[in-house]
Short mmCIF file of C-alpha atoms and ligand atoms in Angstrom, two decimals:
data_model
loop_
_atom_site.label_atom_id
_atom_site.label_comp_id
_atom_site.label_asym_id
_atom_site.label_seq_id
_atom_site.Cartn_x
_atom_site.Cartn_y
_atom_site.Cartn_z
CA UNK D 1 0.00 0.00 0.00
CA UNK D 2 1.41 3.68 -1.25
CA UNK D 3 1.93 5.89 2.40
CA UNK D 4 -0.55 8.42 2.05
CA UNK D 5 -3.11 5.53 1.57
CA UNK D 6 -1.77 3.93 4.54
CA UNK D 7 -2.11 7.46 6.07
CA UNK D 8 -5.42 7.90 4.66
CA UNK D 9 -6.67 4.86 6.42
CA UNK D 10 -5.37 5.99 9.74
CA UNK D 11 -6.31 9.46 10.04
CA UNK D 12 -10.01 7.23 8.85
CA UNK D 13 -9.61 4.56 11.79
CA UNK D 14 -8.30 7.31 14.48
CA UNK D 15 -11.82 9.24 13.86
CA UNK D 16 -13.71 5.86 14.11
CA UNK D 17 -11.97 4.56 16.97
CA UNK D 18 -14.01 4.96 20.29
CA UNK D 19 -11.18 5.38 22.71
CA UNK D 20 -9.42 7.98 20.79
CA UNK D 21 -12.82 10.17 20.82
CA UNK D 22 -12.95 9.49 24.51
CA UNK D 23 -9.59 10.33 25.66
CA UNK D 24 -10.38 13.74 23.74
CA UNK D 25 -13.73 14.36 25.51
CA UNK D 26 -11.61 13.16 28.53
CA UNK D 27 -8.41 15.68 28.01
CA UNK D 28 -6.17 12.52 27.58
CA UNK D 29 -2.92 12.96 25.62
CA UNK D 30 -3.59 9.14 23.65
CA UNK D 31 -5.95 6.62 23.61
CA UNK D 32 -3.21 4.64 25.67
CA UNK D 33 -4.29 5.60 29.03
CA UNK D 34 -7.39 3.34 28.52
CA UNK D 35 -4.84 0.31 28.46
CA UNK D 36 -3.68 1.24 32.04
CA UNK D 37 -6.92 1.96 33.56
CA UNK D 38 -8.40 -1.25 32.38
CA UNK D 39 -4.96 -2.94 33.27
CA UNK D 40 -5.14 -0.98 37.22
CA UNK D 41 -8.34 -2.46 37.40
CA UNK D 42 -7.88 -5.66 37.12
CA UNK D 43 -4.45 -6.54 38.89
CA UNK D 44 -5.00 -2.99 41.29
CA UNK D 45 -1.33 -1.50 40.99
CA UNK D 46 -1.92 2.10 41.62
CA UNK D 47 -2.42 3.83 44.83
CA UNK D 48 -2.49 6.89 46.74
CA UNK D 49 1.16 7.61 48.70
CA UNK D 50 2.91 5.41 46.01
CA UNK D 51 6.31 5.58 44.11
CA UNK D 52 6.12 5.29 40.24
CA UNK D 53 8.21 5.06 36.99
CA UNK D 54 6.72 5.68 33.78
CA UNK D 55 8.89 4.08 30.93
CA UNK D 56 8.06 5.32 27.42
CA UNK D 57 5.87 7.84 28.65
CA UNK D 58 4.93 10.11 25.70
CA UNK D 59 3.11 11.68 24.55
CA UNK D 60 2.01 11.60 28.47
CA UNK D 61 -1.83 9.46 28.71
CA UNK D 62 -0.49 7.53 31.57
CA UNK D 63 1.20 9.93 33.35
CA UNK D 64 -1.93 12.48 33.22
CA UNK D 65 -4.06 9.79 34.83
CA UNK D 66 -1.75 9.01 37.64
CA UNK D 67 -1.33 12.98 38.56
CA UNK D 68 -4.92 13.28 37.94
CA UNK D 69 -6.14 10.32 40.36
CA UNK D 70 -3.90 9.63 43.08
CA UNK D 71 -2.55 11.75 45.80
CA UNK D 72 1.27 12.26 47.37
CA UNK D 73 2.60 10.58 44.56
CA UNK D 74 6.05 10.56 42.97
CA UNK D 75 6.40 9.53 39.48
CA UNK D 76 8.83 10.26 37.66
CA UNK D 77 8.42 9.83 33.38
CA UNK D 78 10.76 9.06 30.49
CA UNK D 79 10.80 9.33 26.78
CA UNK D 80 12.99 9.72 23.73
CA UNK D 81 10.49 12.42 22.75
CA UNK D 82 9.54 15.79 24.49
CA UNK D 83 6.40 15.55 26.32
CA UNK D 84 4.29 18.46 27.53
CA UNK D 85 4.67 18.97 31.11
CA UNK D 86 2.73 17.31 33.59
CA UNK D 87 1.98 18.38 37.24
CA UNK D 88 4.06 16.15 39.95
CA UNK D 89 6.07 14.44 37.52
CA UNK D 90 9.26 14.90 36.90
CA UNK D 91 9.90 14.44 33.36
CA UNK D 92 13.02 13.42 31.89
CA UNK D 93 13.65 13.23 28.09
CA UNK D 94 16.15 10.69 27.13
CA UNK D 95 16.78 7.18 26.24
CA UNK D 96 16.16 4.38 28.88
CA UNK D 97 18.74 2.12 27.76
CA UNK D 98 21.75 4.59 28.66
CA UNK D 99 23.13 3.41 31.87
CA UNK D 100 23.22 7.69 32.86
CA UNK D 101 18.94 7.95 32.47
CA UNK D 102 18.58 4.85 34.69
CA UNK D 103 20.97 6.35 37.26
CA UNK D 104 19.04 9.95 37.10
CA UNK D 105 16.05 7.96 38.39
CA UNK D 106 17.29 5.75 40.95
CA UNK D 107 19.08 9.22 42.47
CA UNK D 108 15.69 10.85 41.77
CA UNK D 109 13.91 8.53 44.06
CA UNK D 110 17.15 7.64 46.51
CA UNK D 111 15.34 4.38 47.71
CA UNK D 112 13.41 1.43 46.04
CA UNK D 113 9.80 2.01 44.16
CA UNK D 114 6.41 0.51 44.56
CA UNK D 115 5.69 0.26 40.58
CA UNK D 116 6.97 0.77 37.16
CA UNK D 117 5.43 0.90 34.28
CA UNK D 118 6.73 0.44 30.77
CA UNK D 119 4.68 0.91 27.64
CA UNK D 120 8.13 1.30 25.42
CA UNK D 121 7.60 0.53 21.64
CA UNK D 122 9.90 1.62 19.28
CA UNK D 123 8.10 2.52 15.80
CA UNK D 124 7.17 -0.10 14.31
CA UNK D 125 8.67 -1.10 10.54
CA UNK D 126 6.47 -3.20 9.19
CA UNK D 127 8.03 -6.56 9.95
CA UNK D 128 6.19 -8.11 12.46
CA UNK D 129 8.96 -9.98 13.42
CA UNK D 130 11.70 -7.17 13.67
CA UNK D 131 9.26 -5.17 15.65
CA UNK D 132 8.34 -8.21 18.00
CA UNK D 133 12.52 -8.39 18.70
CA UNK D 134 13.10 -4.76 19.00
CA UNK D 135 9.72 -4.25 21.50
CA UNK D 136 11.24 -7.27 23.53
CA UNK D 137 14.34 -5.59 24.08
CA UNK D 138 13.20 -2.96 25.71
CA UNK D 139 11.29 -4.76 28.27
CA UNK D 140 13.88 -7.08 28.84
CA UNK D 141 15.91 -3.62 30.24
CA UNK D 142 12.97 -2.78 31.88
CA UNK D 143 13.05 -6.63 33.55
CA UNK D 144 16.68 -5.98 34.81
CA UNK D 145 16.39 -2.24 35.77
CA UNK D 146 12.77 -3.26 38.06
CA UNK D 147 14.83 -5.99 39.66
CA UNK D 148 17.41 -3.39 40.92
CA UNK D 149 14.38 -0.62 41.83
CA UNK D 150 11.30 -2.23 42.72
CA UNK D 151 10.85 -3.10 46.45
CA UNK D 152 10.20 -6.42 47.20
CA UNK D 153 6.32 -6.19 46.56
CA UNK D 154 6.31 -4.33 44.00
CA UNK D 155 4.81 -4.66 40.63
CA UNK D 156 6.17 -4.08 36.99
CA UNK D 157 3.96 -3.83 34.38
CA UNK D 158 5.02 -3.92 31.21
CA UNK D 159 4.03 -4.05 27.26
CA UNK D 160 5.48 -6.87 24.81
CA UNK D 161 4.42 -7.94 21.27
CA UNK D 162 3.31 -11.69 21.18
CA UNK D 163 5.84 -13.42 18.59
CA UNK D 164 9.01 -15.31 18.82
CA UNK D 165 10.20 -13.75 22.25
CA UNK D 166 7.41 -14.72 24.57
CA UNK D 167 9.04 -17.93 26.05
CA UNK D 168 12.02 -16.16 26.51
CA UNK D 169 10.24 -13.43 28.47
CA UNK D 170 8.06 -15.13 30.09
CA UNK D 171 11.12 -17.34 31.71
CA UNK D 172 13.99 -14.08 32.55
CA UNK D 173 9.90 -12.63 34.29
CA UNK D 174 9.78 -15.99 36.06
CA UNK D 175 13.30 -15.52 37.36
CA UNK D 176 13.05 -12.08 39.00
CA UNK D 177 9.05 -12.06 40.25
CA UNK D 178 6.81 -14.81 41.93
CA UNK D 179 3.94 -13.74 39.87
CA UNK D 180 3.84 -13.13 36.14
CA UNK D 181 -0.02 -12.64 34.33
CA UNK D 182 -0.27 -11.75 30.53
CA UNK D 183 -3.24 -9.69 29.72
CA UNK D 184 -4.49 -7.93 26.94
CA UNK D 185 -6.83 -4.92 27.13
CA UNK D 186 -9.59 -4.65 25.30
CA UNK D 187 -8.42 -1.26 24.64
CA UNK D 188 -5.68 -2.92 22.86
CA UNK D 189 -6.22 -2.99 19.02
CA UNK D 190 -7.63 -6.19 17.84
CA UNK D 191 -5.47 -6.75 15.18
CA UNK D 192 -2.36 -5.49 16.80
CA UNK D 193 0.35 -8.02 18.76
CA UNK D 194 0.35 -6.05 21.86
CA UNK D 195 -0.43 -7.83 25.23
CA UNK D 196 0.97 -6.44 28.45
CA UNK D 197 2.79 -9.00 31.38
CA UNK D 198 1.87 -7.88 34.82
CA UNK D 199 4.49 -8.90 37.34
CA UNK D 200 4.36 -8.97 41.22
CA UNK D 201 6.85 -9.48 44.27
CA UNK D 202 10.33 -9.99 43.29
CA UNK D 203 11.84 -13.26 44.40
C1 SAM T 1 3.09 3.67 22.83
S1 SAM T 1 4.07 5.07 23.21
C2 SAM T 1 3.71 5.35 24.91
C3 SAM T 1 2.38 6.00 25.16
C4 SAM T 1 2.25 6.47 26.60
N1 SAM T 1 2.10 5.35 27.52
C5 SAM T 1 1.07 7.38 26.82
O1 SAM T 1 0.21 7.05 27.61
O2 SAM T 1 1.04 8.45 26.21
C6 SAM T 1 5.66 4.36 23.26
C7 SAM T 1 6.77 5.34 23.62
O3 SAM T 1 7.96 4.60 23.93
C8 SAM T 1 9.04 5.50 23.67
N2 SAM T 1 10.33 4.81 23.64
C9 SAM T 1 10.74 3.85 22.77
N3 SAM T 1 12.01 3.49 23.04
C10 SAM T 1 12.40 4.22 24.11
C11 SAM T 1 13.62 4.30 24.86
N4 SAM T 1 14.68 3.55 24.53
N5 SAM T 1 13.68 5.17 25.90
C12 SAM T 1 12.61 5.93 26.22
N6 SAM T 1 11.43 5.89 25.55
C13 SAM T 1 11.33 5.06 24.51
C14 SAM T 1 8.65 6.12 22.33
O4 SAM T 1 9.36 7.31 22.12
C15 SAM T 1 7.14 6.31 22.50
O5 SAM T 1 6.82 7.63 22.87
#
């Protein structure tokens, strides 16, 4: 398909999609945030009083809704891209897998964290496969870099594609947290390979 068909077709399936019109009656930045509330619902990871990290947080839906809902929170947010600010969060544009952002956030918080989040993708290229790899890279950082800052009950949540990688995921999950559920929002696009992994206490 030529790109400003594809194009075409998106800017057609973004008007007809339900959860992008709400999140603009509802001030939300993406339709994303609709993945976390469904996903807080079910497994109940956000709180009032809590500690947060938002992985791959722009352009800012899930950050919004934990400002917006809970109180005497710290969260602290990071993407390659600039995001609009966002009250109580400190925002920190850069790339996760430098060893330097990591260390910006574990001096933000100075002690362990109750949750973090990731919903890192990198654009996708078309090759289901390639993006499956690249999208399971980046939680596989997120894996190693919750083991060091979660406390011991905490909770990781975190998005993957379904595809070659799962096993491997699922098993390097199984070795850092007791409890490991896969879940898929209904949020999430049908047609799209996205599931999340919801992990709990670290062993
Ligand atoms: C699906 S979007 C996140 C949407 C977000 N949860 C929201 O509610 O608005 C995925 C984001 O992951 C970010 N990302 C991908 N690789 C990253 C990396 N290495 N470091 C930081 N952010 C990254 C992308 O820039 C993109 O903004």
């Amino acid at each position: 398909m030529k790109k400003n068909k594809i194009s075409k077709n998106w800017i057609r399936n973004q008007k007809k999609d339900i959860f992008v019109r709400q999140s603009k009656v509802e001030g939300y930045r993406s339709r994303a945030v609709y993945k976390l509330i469904e996903i807080d619902k079910k497994f109940n990871i956000l709180k009032n009083g809590i500690s947060i990290v938002d992985l791959g947080s722009a352009p800012g839906s899930w950050s919004q809704y934990i400002s917006k809902n809970f109180k005497n929170i710290k969260l602290v947010s990071i993407d390659l891209k600039e995001m609009d600010e966002i009250d109580n969060t400190y925002q920190i544009m850069g790339d996760f897998n430098n060893s330097e952002y990591q260390k910006k956030i574990k001096d933000y918080f100075k002690s362990k964290v109750d949750v973090v989040l990731s919903d890192m993708a990198e654009n996708t290229t078309g090759n289901k496969n390639v993006d499956v790899i690249s999208t399971s890279e980046l939680c596989k950082e997120a894996l190693i870099f919750s083991k060091d800052i979660l406390k011991e009950n905490g909770s990781f949540v975190c998005k993957i594609f379904m595809g070659s990688t799962f096993d491997e995921i699922m098993k390097e999950s199984k070795e850092i947290f007791k409890q490991i559920k896969v879940f898929k929002p209904s949020s999430s696009k049908k047609g799209s390979k996205e599931s999340f992994i919801i992990c709990k206490f670290l062993r």
